[in-house]
Amino acid sequence: MTEQCSPCKQLHIFEYSNNVKIIIHIDSLALGNAIGGTRMLPYDSVESAIQDVKKLSSAMSLKAAIHGLNQGGGKCVIFNPEKLHFNEIAPLYTSALNQLAGSFIAANDMGISIKMINDIRHLSPFLISSNQLIDDPSYFTALGVFHCIQYITKNHLDTTIPNIKIQGLGRSGAPLCKMLLDSGFKVSAYDIKVSHVEQFKKHPNFSALDETNWFSLPCDIFAPCASGNVITNSNVHLINSKFVCGTANNPCENMAVINTLHSHHIQFIPDFVSNGGGLIYAAGTYHQLSRKEIIDKIKNIPKLISKLSCSSSNMYVNALSIANEKISSFVNES
Ligand code: NAD
């Protein structure tokens, strides 16, 4: 089933047996073919999977535009209520990608590892690893956030060794934690999986936080690196940091939360700015840029922060308007 939601947006739902659905949402093709990850999480309903894919794909359009990539935004979620192994689903998934004929280029995301994508690269030319085996983009996502944190520390904090609090030490949070500790930052972290925290416990600059109070403990920079919607209308008043800058997509529940952070003088670095490193790596590798070219682009992410903080309105609003302007100016030109 394909639904044309608006002139640019397309929702494609490919249905298979065992109630498996490959759901691909293309949010925008204005700047180029859409690129984005594939998620396989236990969704409660098809409707919640569709809501997730729409929200995530629109963030991908903004991310590609703000980072100057000639890509549109898209995302795929796999609805898999019977928990079939990915190997069973892979031929359906790649056939769905092939039917879209390159309007969507797929990467990995939560529930799908880069190994799973590398292992099936022969089945579709529309996987980010189709041209070459690729590394996990998560490292590059973490690298972008690391450079943002370094920039904030140098330009906006009155301490040289700030306290960074991380939620989630998974594929992006763990490398971020390691980069920060290796560079002399103090890091505290909370993860629901104790084993993810264990690896850092011996480091003298690391402290493990527990479930009961991790959220409200003060820090200079809070780095949400787990799932989205962690800062909500009901807990935003507990945030005790000067900055929020992490890898998580949509860490704020809604715009009201973002506005509350701003009014409390807590600077929220827009997620689609801070976490763009993985997309820059994925798109760059697909287009066969060198590693140095990719890393140089990622090191430039903090320049966006200075651009966004030059007016009194909040950075998120400024970032939205820059990204949307880029997308719409291209649509108007063509
Ligand atoms: P992941 O699944 O590898 O890691 C998430 C970690 O958070 C896990 O260790 C998990 O145990 C922990 N966690 C889950 N719920 C938690 C909770 N309530 N409290 C504390 N810890 C919790 O995921 P990831 O790839 O690192 O992605 C994390 C976030 O960053 C997601 O929102 C993802 O969409 C976003 N993101 C990731 C990338 C990337 O390249 N990996 C790129 C852009 C955005």
Coordinates of C-alpha atoms and ligand atoms in Angstrom, one line a residue:
M1 CA 0.0 0.0 0.0
T2 CA 1.3 3.5 -0.8
E3 CA -0.2 6.6 0.5
Q4 CA 0.7 10.0 -0.9
C5 CA 0.3 12.1 2.3
S6 CA 1.2 15.4 0.7
P7 CA 3.0 16.4 -2.5
C8 CA 6.3 15.2 -1.1
K9 CA 5.5 12.8 1.6
Q10 CA 4.9 9.1 0.9
L11 CA 4.0 6.3 3.3
H12 CA 4.7 2.8 1.9
I13 CA 3.5 -0.2 3.8
F14 CA 4.6 -3.6 2.5
E15 CA 2.5 -6.4 4.1
Y16 CA 3.7 -10.0 4.4
S17 CA 2.6 -13.2 6.2
N18 CA 3.0 -13.5 10.0
N19 CA 1.7 -9.9 10.2
V20 CA 5.1 -8.5 9.2
K21 CA 4.9 -5.0 7.8
I22 CA 7.8 -3.1 6.3
I23 CA 6.8 0.5 6.8
I24 CA 8.8 3.2 4.9
H25 CA 8.0 6.9 5.2
I26 CA 9.6 9.3 2.8
D27 CA 9.3 12.7 4.3
S28 CA 11.1 14.7 1.6
L29 CA 12.9 14.2 -1.6
A30 CA 13.6 17.9 -2.1
L31 CA 17.4 17.8 -1.6
G32 CA 18.0 14.3 -3.0
N33 CA 17.0 10.7 -2.4
A34 CA 15.9 10.0 1.2
I35 CA 18.3 8.3 3.6
G36 CA 17.6 7.0 7.0
G37 CA 17.8 4.1 9.5
T38 CA 15.6 1.0 9.9
R39 CA 14.2 0.3 13.3
M40 CA 12.8 -3.1 14.6
L41 CA 11.3 -2.5 18.0
P42 CA 8.4 -4.2 19.7
Y43 CA 5.6 -1.7 18.7
D44 CA 2.2 -2.0 20.4
S45 CA 0.3 -1.4 17.2
V46 CA 0.8 -0.7 13.5
E47 CA -0.5 2.8 14.3
S48 CA 2.3 3.5 16.8
A49 CA 4.9 2.2 14.3
I50 CA 3.5 4.6 11.7
Q51 CA 3.6 7.5 14.1
D52 CA 7.2 6.7 15.0
V53 CA 8.3 6.4 11.4
K54 CA 6.7 9.7 10.4
K55 CA 8.3 11.6 13.3
L56 CA 11.7 10.0 12.7
S57 CA 11.7 10.6 9.0
S58 CA 10.8 14.3 9.3
A59 CA 13.8 14.6 11.7
M60 CA 16.0 13.0 9.0
S61 CA 14.9 15.7 6.5
L62 CA 15.9 18.4 8.9
K63 CA 19.1 16.6 9.8
A64 CA 20.2 16.3 6.1
A65 CA 19.3 19.9 5.4
I66 CA 21.0 21.5 8.3
H67 CA 24.2 19.5 7.7
G68 CA 24.2 20.6 4.1
L69 CA 23.8 17.0 2.7
N70 CA 22.1 16.6 -0.7
Q71 CA 19.7 14.0 0.8
G72 CA 16.0 13.8 1.6
G73 CA 14.6 12.4 4.8
G74 CA 13.1 8.9 5.3
K75 CA 12.9 6.1 7.8
C76 CA 11.9 2.5 7.9
V77 CA 10.3 0.6 10.7
I78 CA 9.7 -3.2 10.7
F79 CA 6.5 -4.2 12.4
N80 CA 7.3 -7.8 13.6
P81 CA 4.8 -8.8 16.3
E82 CA 5.7 -12.5 16.1
K83 CA 9.4 -11.7 16.6
L84 CA 10.7 -13.5 13.6
H85 CA 14.4 -13.5 13.2
F86 CA 15.8 -10.7 10.9
N87 CA 17.2 -13.4 8.5
E88 CA 13.6 -14.4 7.7
I89 CA 12.6 -10.8 7.2
A90 CA 15.7 -9.7 5.2
P91 CA 14.5 -10.8 1.7
L92 CA 11.1 -9.0 2.3
Y93 CA 12.9 -5.9 3.5
T94 CA 15.3 -5.7 0.6
S95 CA 12.5 -6.4 -1.9
A96 CA 10.6 -3.4 -0.4
L97 CA 13.7 -1.3 -0.8
N98 CA 14.2 -2.5 -4.4
Q99 CA 10.5 -1.7 -5.2
L100 CA 11.2 1.9 -4.2
A101 CA 14.1 1.9 -6.7
G102 CA 16.5 4.1 -4.7
S103 CA 14.2 6.8 -3.5
F104 CA 15.1 5.5 0.0
I105 CA 18.6 4.4 1.0
A106 CA 18.5 2.4 4.2
A107 CA 20.9 2.3 7.2
N108 CA 20.6 0.6 10.6
D109 CA 18.9 1.9 13.7
M110 CA 17.6 0.5 17.0
G111 CA 17.1 -3.3 16.8
I112 CA 19.1 -3.6 13.6
S113 CA 22.9 -3.8 13.8
I114 CA 25.3 -2.7 11.1
K115 CA 26.4 -6.3 10.8
M116 CA 22.9 -7.3 9.8
I117 CA 22.9 -4.6 7.1
N118 CA 26.4 -5.5 5.9
D119 CA 25.5 -9.2 5.8
I120 CA 22.6 -8.6 3.3
R121 CA 24.3 -5.9 1.1
H122 CA 24.2 -8.3 -1.9
L123 CA 20.4 -8.2 -1.8
S124 CA 19.8 -4.6 -2.6
P125 CA 21.8 -1.6 -4.1
F126 CA 19.8 0.6 -1.8
L127 CA 21.5 -0.2 1.5
I128 CA 24.2 2.2 2.8
S129 CA 26.7 -0.7 2.7
S130 CA 25.9 -1.6 -1.0
N131 CA 29.1 0.0 -2.3
Q132 CA 31.4 -1.1 0.6
L133 CA 31.2 -2.8 4.0
I134 CA 30.7 0.0 6.5
D135 CA 31.4 0.6 10.2
D136 CA 28.7 1.3 12.7
P137 CA 27.5 5.0 12.1
S138 CA 26.9 5.2 15.9
Y139 CA 30.6 5.9 16.6
F140 CA 30.4 8.9 14.2
T141 CA 27.1 10.0 15.9
A142 CA 29.0 10.0 19.2
L143 CA 32.0 11.8 17.6
G144 CA 29.7 14.7 16.5
V145 CA 28.2 15.0 20.0
F146 CA 31.7 14.9 21.5
H147 CA 32.8 17.8 19.3
C148 CA 29.7 19.7 20.4
I149 CA 30.5 19.1 24.1
Q150 CA 34.1 20.2 23.6
Y151 CA 32.9 23.4 21.8
I152 CA 30.3 24.2 24.6
T153 CA 32.9 23.6 27.3
K154 CA 35.4 25.9 25.6
N155 CA 33.0 28.7 24.7
H156 CA 30.1 28.6 27.2
L157 CA 31.2 27.0 30.5
D158 CA 33.3 28.5 33.2
T159 CA 35.0 25.3 34.1
T160 CA 37.6 23.3 32.1
I161 CA 36.5 19.9 33.5
P162 CA 32.7 19.9 33.3
N163 CA 30.4 17.2 34.6
I164 CA 28.6 15.4 31.8
K165 CA 25.6 13.2 32.6
I166 CA 24.8 10.5 30.0
Q167 CA 21.5 8.5 29.9
G168 CA 22.1 5.3 27.9
L169 CA 25.4 3.6 27.3
G170 CA 24.5 1.8 24.1
R171 CA 25.9 2.0 20.6
S172 CA 26.2 5.8 20.6
G173 CA 26.3 6.5 24.4
A174 CA 29.2 4.2 25.2
P175 CA 31.6 5.5 22.6
L176 CA 30.7 9.1 23.7
C177 CA 31.4 8.1 27.3
K178 CA 34.8 6.7 26.3
M179 CA 35.8 9.8 24.2
L180 CA 34.8 12.1 27.1
L181 CA 36.7 10.0 29.8
D182 CA 39.8 9.7 27.5
S183 CA 39.8 13.5 27.2
G184 CA 39.6 14.2 30.9
F185 CA 35.9 15.0 31.3
K186 CA 34.0 13.8 34.4
V187 CA 31.1 11.5 33.4
S188 CA 28.2 10.1 35.3
A189 CA 25.8 7.8 33.6
Y190 CA 22.6 5.8 34.0
D191 CA 21.6 2.8 31.9
I192 CA 18.8 0.3 32.6
K193 CA 21.2 -2.4 31.6
V194 CA 23.7 -2.7 34.5
S195 CA 26.2 -4.5 32.2
H196 CA 26.4 -1.4 30.0
V197 CA 27.6 0.7 33.0
E198 CA 30.0 -2.0 34.3
Q199 CA 32.7 -1.4 31.6
F200 CA 33.3 2.2 32.8
K201 CA 33.1 1.7 36.6
K202 CA 36.8 1.4 37.2
H203 CA 37.6 4.7 35.6
P204 CA 38.4 7.3 38.3
N205 CA 36.4 10.1 36.5
F206 CA 33.3 7.9 36.1
S207 CA 30.3 7.5 38.4
A208 CA 27.4 5.2 38.0
L209 CA 24.0 6.7 38.7
D210 CA 20.9 4.8 39.9
E211 CA 17.3 4.7 38.8
T212 CA 16.0 6.7 41.7
N213 CA 17.8 10.0 41.3
W214 CA 19.8 10.0 38.0
F215 CA 17.4 12.4 36.3
S216 CA 17.5 15.3 38.8
L217 CA 21.2 15.1 39.7
P218 CA 23.0 18.4 38.7
C219 CA 25.5 18.4 35.8
D220 CA 26.9 20.9 33.3
I221 CA 25.7 19.1 30.2
F222 CA 23.0 16.4 30.1
A223 CA 23.5 14.0 27.2
P224 CA 20.4 11.9 26.5
C225 CA 21.6 8.9 24.5
A226 CA 18.7 6.4 25.0
S227 CA 15.2 6.6 23.6
G228 CA 13.2 9.7 22.7
N229 CA 10.7 11.7 24.9
V230 CA 12.8 11.5 28.0
I231 CA 12.2 15.2 28.9
T232 CA 8.5 15.7 29.4
N233 CA 6.1 18.3 30.6
S234 CA 6.0 16.6 33.9
N235 CA 9.8 16.2 34.5
V236 CA 11.3 19.2 32.7
H237 CA 11.4 21.3 36.0
L238 CA 13.8 18.7 37.4
I239 CA 16.4 19.2 34.8
N240 CA 19.5 20.7 36.5
S241 CA 22.0 21.4 33.8
K242 CA 23.2 24.3 31.7
F243 CA 23.0 22.4 28.4
V244 CA 21.2 19.4 26.9
C245 CA 23.3 17.8 24.1
G246 CA 23.1 14.1 23.2
T247 CA 22.6 11.5 20.5
A248 CA 18.9 10.7 21.2
N249 CA 16.3 11.6 18.6
N250 CA 13.5 13.7 19.8
P251 CA 14.6 13.7 23.5
C252 CA 12.0 16.4 24.3
E253 CA 8.4 15.3 24.3
N254 CA 7.1 18.3 22.5
M255 CA 7.7 22.0 21.6
A256 CA 6.3 23.1 25.0
V257 CA 9.1 21.2 26.7
I258 CA 11.7 22.9 24.4
N259 CA 10.3 26.3 25.2
T260 CA 10.3 25.6 28.9
L261 CA 14.0 24.6 28.8
H262 CA 14.7 27.9 26.9
S263 CA 12.8 30.0 29.5
H264 CA 14.8 28.2 32.3
H265 CA 18.0 29.3 30.5
I266 CA 18.9 25.7 29.7
Q267 CA 20.3 25.5 26.2
F268 CA 18.9 22.6 24.2
I269 CA 21.2 21.8 21.3
P270 CA 18.7 20.5 18.7
D271 CA 19.0 16.7 18.4
F272 CA 19.1 16.9 14.6
V273 CA 22.2 19.2 14.9
S274 CA 24.1 17.3 17.6
N275 CA 23.4 13.8 16.4
G276 CA 24.1 14.3 12.7
G277 CA 27.5 12.6 12.7
G278 CA 26.1 9.2 11.9
L279 CA 24.1 10.5 8.9
I280 CA 27.1 12.4 7.6
Y281 CA 29.1 9.2 7.8
A282 CA 26.4 7.0 6.2
A283 CA 25.7 9.4 3.4
G284 CA 29.4 10.1 2.9
T285 CA 30.3 6.4 2.7
Y286 CA 27.4 5.7 0.3
H287 CA 28.8 8.5 -1.9
Q288 CA 32.3 7.1 -1.4
L289 CA 33.8 10.2 0.3
S290 CA 37.1 9.5 2.1
R291 CA 37.2 9.0 5.9
K292 CA 39.1 12.2 6.3
E293 CA 36.4 14.2 4.3
I294 CA 33.7 12.7 6.5
I295 CA 35.5 13.4 9.8
D296 CA 36.2 17.0 8.7
K297 CA 32.5 17.5 8.1
I298 CA 31.7 16.0 11.5
K299 CA 34.2 18.3 13.2
N300 CA 32.3 21.2 11.7
I301 CA 29.1 20.4 13.5
P302 CA 29.8 22.8 16.4
K303 CA 30.0 25.7 13.9
L304 CA 26.2 25.3 13.6
I305 CA 25.9 25.9 17.4
S306 CA 27.5 29.3 17.1
K307 CA 25.3 30.1 14.1
L308 CA 22.2 29.1 16.1
S309 CA 23.0 30.9 19.3
C310 CA 23.4 34.3 17.7
S311 CA 19.8 35.4 18.3
S312 CA 17.7 35.5 21.5
S313 CA 15.1 32.9 20.2
N314 CA 15.7 29.3 21.1
M315 CA 18.3 27.3 19.1
Y316 CA 15.7 24.7 18.2
V317 CA 13.4 27.3 16.5
N318 CA 16.5 28.8 14.7
A319 CA 17.6 25.4 13.5
L320 CA 14.1 24.5 12.3
S321 CA 13.8 27.7 10.4
I322 CA 17.3 27.2 8.7
A323 CA 16.6 23.6 7.8
N324 CA 13.0 24.3 6.5
E325 CA 14.2 27.3 4.5
K326 CA 16.8 25.1 2.7
I327 CA 14.2 22.4 1.9
S328 CA 11.6 24.9 0.7
S329 CA 14.0 27.0 -1.3
F330 CA 15.0 23.9 -3.2
V331 CA 11.4 22.9 -3.8
N332 CA 10.6 26.4 -5.1
E333 CA 13.6 26.4 -7.4
S334 CA 12.8 23.1 -9.0
Ligands
NAD1 P1 21.1 1.6 21.7 O1 19.9 0.8 21.7 O2 22.4 1.0 21.2 O3 21.4 2.2 23.1 C1 20.4 2.7 24.0 C2 20.9 2.5 25.4 O4 20.0 3.1 26.3 C3 21.0 1.0 25.8 O5 22.2 0.8 26.5 C4 19.8 0.8 26.7 O6 20.0 -0.1 27.7 C5 19.7 2.2 27.3 N1 18.3 2.6 27.7 C6 17.1 2.3 27.1 N2 16.1 2.9 27.8 C7 16.7 3.5 28.9 C8 16.2 4.3 29.9 N3 14.9 4.5 30.1 N4 17.1 4.8 30.8 C9 18.4 4.6 30.7 N5 18.9 3.8 29.7 C10 18.1 3.3 28.8 O7 20.7 2.9 20.8 P2 21.7 3.9 20.1 O8 21.9 3.5 18.7 O9 22.8 4.3 21.0 O10 20.7 5.2 20.0 C11 20.3 5.9 21.1 C12 19.5 7.1 20.7 O11 20.2 7.9 19.8 C13 18.2 6.7 20.0 O12 17.2 7.7 20.3 C14 18.5 6.8 18.5 O13 17.4 7.1 17.7 C15 19.5 8.0 18.6 N6 20.4 8.1 17.4 C16 21.3 7.1 17.3 C17 22.2 7.2 16.2 C18 23.2 6.2 16.0 O14 24.1 6.3 15.1 N7 23.2 5.1 16.8 C19 22.1 8.3 15.3 C20 21.2 9.3 15.5 C21 20.3 9.2 16.6

